[in-house]
XYZ file of C-alpha atoms in Angstrom:
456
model
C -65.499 -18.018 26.064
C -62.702 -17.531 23.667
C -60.009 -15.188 24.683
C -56.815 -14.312 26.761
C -56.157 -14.547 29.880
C -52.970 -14.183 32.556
C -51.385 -12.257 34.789
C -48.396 -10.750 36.743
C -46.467 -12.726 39.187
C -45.720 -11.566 42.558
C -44.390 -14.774 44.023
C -42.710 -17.705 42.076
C -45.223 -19.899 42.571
C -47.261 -20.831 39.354
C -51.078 -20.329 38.951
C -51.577 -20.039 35.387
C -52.931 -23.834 35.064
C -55.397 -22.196 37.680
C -56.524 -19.826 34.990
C -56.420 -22.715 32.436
C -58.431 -25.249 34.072
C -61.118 -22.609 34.451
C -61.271 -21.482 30.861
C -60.465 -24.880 28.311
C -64.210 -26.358 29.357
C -65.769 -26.102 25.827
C -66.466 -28.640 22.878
C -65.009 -26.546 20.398
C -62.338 -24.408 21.842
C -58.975 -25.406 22.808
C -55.970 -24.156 24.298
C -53.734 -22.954 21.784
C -51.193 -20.865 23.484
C -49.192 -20.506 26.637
C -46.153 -19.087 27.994
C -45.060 -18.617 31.076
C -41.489 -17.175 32.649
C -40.542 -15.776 36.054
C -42.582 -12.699 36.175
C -45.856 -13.257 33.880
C -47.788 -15.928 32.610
C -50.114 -15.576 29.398
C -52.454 -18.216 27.902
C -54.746 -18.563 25.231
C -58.175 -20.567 24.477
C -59.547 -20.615 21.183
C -61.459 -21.644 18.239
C -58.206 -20.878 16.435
C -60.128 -19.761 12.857
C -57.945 -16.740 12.106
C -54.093 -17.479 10.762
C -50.946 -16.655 12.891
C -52.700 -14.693 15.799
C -49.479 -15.649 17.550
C -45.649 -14.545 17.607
C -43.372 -16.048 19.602
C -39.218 -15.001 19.219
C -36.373 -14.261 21.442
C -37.649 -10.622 22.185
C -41.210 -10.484 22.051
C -44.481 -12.701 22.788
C -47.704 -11.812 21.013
C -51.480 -13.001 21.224
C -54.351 -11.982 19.894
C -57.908 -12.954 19.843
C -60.210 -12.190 17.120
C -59.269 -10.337 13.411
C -58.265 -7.315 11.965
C -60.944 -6.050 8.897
C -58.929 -3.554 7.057
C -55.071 -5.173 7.035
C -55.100 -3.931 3.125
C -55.875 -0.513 3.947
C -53.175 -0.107 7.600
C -50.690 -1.997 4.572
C -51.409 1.340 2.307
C -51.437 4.007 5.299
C -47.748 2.470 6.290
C -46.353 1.525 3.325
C -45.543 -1.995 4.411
C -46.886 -5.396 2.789
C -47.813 -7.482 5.893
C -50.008 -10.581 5.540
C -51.033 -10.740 8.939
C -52.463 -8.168 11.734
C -49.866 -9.831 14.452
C -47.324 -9.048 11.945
C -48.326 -5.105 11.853
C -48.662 -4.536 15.202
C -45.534 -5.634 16.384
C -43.749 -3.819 13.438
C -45.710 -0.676 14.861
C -44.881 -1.459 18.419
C -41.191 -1.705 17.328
C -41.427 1.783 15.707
C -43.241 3.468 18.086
C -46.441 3.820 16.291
C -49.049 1.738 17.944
C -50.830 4.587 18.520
C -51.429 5.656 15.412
C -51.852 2.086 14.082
C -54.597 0.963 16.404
C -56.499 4.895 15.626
C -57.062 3.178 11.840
C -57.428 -0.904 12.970
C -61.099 -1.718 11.919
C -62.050 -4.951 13.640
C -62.834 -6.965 16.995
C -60.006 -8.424 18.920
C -58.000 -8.225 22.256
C -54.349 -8.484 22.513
C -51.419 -9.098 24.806
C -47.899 -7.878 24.012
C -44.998 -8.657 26.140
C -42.210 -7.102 25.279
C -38.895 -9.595 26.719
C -35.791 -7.239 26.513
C -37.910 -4.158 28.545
C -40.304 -6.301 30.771
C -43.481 -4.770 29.799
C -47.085 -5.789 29.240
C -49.412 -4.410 26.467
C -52.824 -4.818 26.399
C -55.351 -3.119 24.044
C -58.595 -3.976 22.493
C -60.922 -2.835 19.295
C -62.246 0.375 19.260
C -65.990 -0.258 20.493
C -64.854 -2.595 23.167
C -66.955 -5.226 21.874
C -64.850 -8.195 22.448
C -64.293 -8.743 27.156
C -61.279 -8.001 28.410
C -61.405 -7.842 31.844
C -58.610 -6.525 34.535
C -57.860 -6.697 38.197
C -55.787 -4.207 39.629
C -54.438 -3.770 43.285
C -51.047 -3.709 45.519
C -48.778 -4.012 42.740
C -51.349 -7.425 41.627
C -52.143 -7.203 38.143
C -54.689 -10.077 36.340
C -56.720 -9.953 33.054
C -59.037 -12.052 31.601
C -61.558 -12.470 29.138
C -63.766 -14.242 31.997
C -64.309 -13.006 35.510
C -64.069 -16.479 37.193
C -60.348 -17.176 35.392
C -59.283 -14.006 37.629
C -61.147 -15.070 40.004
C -58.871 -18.336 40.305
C -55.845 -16.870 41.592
C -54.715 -16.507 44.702
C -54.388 -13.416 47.215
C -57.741 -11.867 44.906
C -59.754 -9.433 46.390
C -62.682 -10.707 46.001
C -65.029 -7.542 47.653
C -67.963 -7.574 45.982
C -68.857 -4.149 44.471
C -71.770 -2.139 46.106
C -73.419 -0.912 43.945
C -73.298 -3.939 42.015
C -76.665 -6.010 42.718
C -78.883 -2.231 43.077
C -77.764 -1.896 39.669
C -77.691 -5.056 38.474
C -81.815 -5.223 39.475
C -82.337 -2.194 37.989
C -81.046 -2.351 34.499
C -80.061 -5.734 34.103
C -76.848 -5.306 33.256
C -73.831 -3.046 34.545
C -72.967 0.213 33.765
C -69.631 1.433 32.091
C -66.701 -0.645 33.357
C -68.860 -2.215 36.492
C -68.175 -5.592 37.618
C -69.745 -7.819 40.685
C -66.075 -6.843 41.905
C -64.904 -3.969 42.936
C -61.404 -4.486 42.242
C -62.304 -5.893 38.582
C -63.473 -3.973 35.568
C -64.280 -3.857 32.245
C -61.776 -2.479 29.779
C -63.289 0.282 28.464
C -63.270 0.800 24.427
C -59.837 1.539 22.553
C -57.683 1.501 25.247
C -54.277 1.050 25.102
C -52.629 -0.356 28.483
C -49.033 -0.816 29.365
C -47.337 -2.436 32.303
C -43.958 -1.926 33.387
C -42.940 -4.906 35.745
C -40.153 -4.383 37.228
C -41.904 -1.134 38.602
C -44.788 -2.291 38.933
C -46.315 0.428 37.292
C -49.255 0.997 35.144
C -50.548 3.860 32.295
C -53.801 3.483 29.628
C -54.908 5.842 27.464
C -57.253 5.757 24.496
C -56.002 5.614 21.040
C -59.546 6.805 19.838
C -62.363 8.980 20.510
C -65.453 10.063 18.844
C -63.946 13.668 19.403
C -62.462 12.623 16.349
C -65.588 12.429 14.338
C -66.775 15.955 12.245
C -70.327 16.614 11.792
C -71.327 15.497 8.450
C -73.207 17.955 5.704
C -75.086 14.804 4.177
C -78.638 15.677 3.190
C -81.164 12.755 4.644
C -81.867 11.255 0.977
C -77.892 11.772 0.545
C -77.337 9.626 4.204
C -79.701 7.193 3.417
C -77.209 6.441 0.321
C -74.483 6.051 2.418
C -76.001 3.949 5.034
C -76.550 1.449 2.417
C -73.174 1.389 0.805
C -70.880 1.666 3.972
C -73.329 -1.321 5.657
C -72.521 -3.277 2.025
C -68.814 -2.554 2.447
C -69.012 -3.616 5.936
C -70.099 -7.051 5.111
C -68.023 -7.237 2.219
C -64.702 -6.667 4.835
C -65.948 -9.149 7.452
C -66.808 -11.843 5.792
C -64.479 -14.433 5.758
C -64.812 -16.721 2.790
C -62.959 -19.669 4.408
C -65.581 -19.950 7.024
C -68.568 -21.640 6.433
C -71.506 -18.906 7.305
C -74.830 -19.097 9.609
C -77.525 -16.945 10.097
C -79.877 -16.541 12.759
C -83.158 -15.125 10.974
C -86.153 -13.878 12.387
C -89.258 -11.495 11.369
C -87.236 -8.100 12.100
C -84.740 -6.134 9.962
C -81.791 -6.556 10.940
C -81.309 -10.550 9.828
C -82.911 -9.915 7.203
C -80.748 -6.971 6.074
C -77.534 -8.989 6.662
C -78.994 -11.873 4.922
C -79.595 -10.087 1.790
C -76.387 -8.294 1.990
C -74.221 -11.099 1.742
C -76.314 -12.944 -0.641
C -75.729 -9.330 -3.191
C -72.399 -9.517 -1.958
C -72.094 -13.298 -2.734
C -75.012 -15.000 -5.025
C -73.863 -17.993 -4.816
C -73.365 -18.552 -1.267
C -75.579 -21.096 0.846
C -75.136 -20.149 4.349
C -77.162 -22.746 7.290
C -80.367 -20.577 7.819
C -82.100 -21.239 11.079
C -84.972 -19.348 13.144
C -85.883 -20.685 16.696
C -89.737 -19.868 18.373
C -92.805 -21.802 18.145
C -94.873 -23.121 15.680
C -96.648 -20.696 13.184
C -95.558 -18.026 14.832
C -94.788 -14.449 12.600
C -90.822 -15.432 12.786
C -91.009 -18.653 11.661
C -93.647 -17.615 8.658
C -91.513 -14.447 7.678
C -88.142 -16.916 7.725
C -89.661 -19.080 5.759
C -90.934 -16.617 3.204
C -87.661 -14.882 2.661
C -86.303 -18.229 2.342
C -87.888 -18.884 -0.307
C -87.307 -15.948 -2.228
C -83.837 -16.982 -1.214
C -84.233 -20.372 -2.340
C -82.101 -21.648 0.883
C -83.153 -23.877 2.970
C -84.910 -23.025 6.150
C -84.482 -24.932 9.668
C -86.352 -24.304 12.630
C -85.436 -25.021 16.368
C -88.653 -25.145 18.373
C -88.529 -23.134 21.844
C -91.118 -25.919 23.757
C -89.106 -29.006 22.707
C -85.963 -28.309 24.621
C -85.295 -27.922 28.149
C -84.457 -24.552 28.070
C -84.121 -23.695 31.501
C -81.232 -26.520 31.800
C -79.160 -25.300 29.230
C -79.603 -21.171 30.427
C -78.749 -22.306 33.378
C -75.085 -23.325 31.829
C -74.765 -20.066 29.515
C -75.472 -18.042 32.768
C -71.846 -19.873 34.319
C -70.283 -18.957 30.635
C -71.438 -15.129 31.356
C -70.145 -14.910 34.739
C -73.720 -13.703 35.786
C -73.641 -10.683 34.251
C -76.730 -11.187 32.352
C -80.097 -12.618 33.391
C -80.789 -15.990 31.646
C -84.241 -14.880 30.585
C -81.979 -12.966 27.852
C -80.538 -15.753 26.546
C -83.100 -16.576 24.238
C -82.154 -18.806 21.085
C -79.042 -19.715 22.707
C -80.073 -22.440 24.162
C -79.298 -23.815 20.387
C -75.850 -22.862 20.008
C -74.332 -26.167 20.313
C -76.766 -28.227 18.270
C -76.130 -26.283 15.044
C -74.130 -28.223 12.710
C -70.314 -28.373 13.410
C -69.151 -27.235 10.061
C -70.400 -23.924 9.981
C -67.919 -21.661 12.334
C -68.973 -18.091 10.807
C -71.867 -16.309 12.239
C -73.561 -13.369 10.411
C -75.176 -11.182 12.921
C -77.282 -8.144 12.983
C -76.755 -7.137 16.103
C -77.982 -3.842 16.887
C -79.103 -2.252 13.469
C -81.981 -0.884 14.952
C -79.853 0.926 17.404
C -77.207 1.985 15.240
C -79.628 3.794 12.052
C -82.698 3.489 14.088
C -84.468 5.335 16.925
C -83.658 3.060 20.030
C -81.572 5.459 21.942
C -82.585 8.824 20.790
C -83.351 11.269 23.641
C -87.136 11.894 24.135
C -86.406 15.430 25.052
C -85.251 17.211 21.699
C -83.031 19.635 23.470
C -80.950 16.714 23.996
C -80.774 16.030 19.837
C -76.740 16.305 19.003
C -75.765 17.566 22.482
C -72.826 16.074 24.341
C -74.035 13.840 27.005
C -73.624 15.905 30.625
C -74.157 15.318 34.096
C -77.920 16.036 34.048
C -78.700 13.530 31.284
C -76.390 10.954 33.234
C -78.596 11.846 36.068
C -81.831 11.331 34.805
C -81.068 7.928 32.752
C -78.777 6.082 35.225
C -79.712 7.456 38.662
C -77.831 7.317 41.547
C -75.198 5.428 39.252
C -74.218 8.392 36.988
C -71.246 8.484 37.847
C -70.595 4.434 36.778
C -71.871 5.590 33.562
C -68.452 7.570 31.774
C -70.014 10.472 30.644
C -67.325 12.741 31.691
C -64.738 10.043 29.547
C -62.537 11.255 26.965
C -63.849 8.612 25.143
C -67.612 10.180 24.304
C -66.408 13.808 23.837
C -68.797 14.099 20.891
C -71.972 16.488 20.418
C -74.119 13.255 20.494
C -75.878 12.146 23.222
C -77.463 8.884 21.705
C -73.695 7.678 21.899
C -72.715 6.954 25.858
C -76.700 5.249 25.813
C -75.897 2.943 23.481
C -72.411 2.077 24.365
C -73.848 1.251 27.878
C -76.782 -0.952 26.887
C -75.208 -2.929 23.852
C -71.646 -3.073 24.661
C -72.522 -4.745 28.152
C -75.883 -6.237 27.738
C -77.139 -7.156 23.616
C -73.330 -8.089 22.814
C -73.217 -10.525 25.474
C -75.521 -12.928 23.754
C -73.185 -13.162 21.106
C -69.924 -13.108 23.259
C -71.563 -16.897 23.888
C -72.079 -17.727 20.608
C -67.944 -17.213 20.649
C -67.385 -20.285 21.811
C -68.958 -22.444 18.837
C -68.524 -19.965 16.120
C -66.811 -16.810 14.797
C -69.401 -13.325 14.832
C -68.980 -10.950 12.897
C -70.537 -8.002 13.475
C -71.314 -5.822 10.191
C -73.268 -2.703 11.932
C -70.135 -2.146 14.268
C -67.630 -1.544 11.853
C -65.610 1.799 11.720
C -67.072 3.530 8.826
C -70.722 2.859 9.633
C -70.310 4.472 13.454
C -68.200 7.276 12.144
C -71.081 7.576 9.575
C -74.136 6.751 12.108
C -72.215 9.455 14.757
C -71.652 12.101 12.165
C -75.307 12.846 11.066
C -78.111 14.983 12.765
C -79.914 12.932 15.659
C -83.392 13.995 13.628
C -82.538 11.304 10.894
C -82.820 8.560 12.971
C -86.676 9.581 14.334
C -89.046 6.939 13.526
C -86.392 5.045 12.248
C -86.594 6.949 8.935
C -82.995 6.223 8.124
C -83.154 2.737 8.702
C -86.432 2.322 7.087
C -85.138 3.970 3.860
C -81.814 2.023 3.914
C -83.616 -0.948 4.258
């Protein structure tokens, strides 16, 4: 996919082309970026849709993948004027306040700092973890990655495969919190903020977020149905990117729908490429077509039993590093036969989980309860302890949190981590205001998907 990828050097020897042969393999993306001195090497592969994601100078080097939603906004909180994220983060790293910067960034990115005159490494990513960053650390070896196999590359890897990895694996079919096939490799977990001193070879993180910072909110449910709708409108309204030319996948349920509509009240006269894959007659195709029409956009349909599906899953499961099963891959068998000229994808990924009723506990003593030991117990088994519930991170009287973290941060987001590599996602339901918003409120609004039913 899309993304960064490098690592320390313990020899002289170079391996970084390693890393880059593995990762430039797609139509669309392309290496953009790469630099490489005695003691690191740092390279990027991209679709290259956002401007200056890059700084290069005597001093520092600077990468990032993905974009920043609220640059206007960090611009008013620090009294600067800069026209690009890369811009604000290295004036906050130079003034000691990427901290507090990255507590207020509202978007979906990784990035990679190195910082020349003090030989050391920064990496942080957004604050739901969304977008794969993945690390290796042992003996003083240091490797990240937005792929497994790019890490997987290099030489003098420990490649010991996890065990709990394949129990788990079978059982929920996905991981758990940071868990890898490899023991030595994990996920970065959400807002994290990593630093690497090299000539030490020494290595702190820390969060620069947590739902600890979240107050319970007073909103009546009529009152938070209100505000569902207008913080999901602004939400839209900051990722959209009007250079890019948008797509949307639309089926019979909600959440396409809602994003759909939004964008179209947001902007009338847009046309985006609307598309719905499945068989003939069936209730997503008729329900696409009807809203469609209301829409008066034109509707295309990919059919599920006129492609070999099985030969082009077969391919996404490589792209995913296996750490999905390729009967979830449905639609994406499509991906690459959409036209070229739309590179914006508007997703509804996860509104039903966000404002609806997915993860709510069935036993009501759990209802706006910190997740504990017991409830890690009962819904991840033996692997509780994989899980984070005893993280910083989910120190929150909400229990429906750490579920849904687990389930759509490494399992529903992955289908769209694919999608990266034709197209930019955005991702309208995980934007800061609406989880604030969606954490803040009693667990009882989301029952029967009230909430989301009245929003909608």
């Amino acid at each position: 996919m899309s993304g960064i990828f490098g690592y320390i050097k313990r020899t002289d020897e170079s391996q970084l082309d390693k890393m880059i042969k593995v990762m430039d393999r797609h139509k669309k993306t392309k290496l953009v970026y790469n630099f490489e001195n005695s003691d690191l090497g740092i390279a990027q592969v991209s679709l290259d849709l956002y401007a200056k994601n890059r700084i290069s100078d005597e001093d520092y080097e600077l990468v990032i993948e993905g974009a920043c939603y609220n640059l206007d906004e960090l611009n008013e909180i620090h009294n600067t004027g800069f026209e690009y994220f890369s811009e604000i983060i290295l004036w906050a790293y130079k003034n000691n306040q990427l901290k507090q910067l990255l507590n207020k960034v509202d978007g979906y990115f990784v990035f990679i700092l190195y910082d020349k005159k003090n030989n050391k490494m920064i990496l942080s990513n957004d604050r739901n973890g969304l977008m794969p960053m993945y690390i290796y650390i042992k003996d003083n070896s240091f490797a990240f990655s937005s792929e497994l196999k790019a890490i997987l590359s290099l030489d003098d890897i420990d490649k010991t495969i996890d065990k709990n990895a394949f129990e788990m694996f079978m059982k929920f079919e996905h991981f758990i919190g940071g868990t890898t096939w490899f023991e030595n490799i994990k996920s970065v977990n959400p807002a994290m903020l990593m630093e690497f001193d090299i000539e030490s070879r020494t290595f702190n993180q820390e969060h620069y977020w947590t739902f600890a910072q979240i107050e319970k909110s007073d909103l009546t449910f009529n009152q938070a149905v209100d505000k569902a709708y207008e913080l999901f409108i602004k939400a839209v309204q900051k990722q959209f990117n009007t250079n890019l030319s948008p797509t949307v996948g639309l089926s019979g349920g909600f959440d396409s729908r809602l994003v759909l509509a939004s964008v179209l009240k947001v902007h009338p006269d847009l046309k985006p490429y609307v598309y719905t894959f499945g068989f003939e007659n069936c209730q997503d195709y008729v329900t696409a077509e009807k809203v469609c029409k209301i829409a008066k956009l034109e509707h295309h349909k990919y059919d599920l039993d006129k492609t070999d599906w099985l030969f082009f899953r077969k391919k996404l499961v490589y792209d995913n590093d296996c750490m999905v099963s390729l009967m979830h891959f449905h639609g994406l068998e499509f991906s690459e036969l959409l036209p070229e000229e739309y590179n914006l994808f508007l997703s509804g990924f996860s509104g039903d989980s966000i404002y609806g009723d997915h993860y709510l506990p069935k036993n009501k003593e759990w209802y706006d309860k910190k997740f504990d030991e017991s409830m890690a117990k009962y819904y991840y088994d033996v692997f509780y302890k994989n899980s984070n519930y005893d993280d910083e991170y989910f120190n929150i009287n909400n229990s429906v949190v750490l579920r849904l973290w687990n389930r759509v941060r490494n399992f529903t987001n992955q289908a769209l981590v694919l999608l990266e590599n034709n197209t930019v996602v955005i991702r309208p339901f995980f934007d800061n205001d609406v989880i604030e918003f969606f954490a803040s409120i009693p667990n009882e609004y989301l029952e029967n998907d009230k909430l989301y039913n009245h929003m909608v």
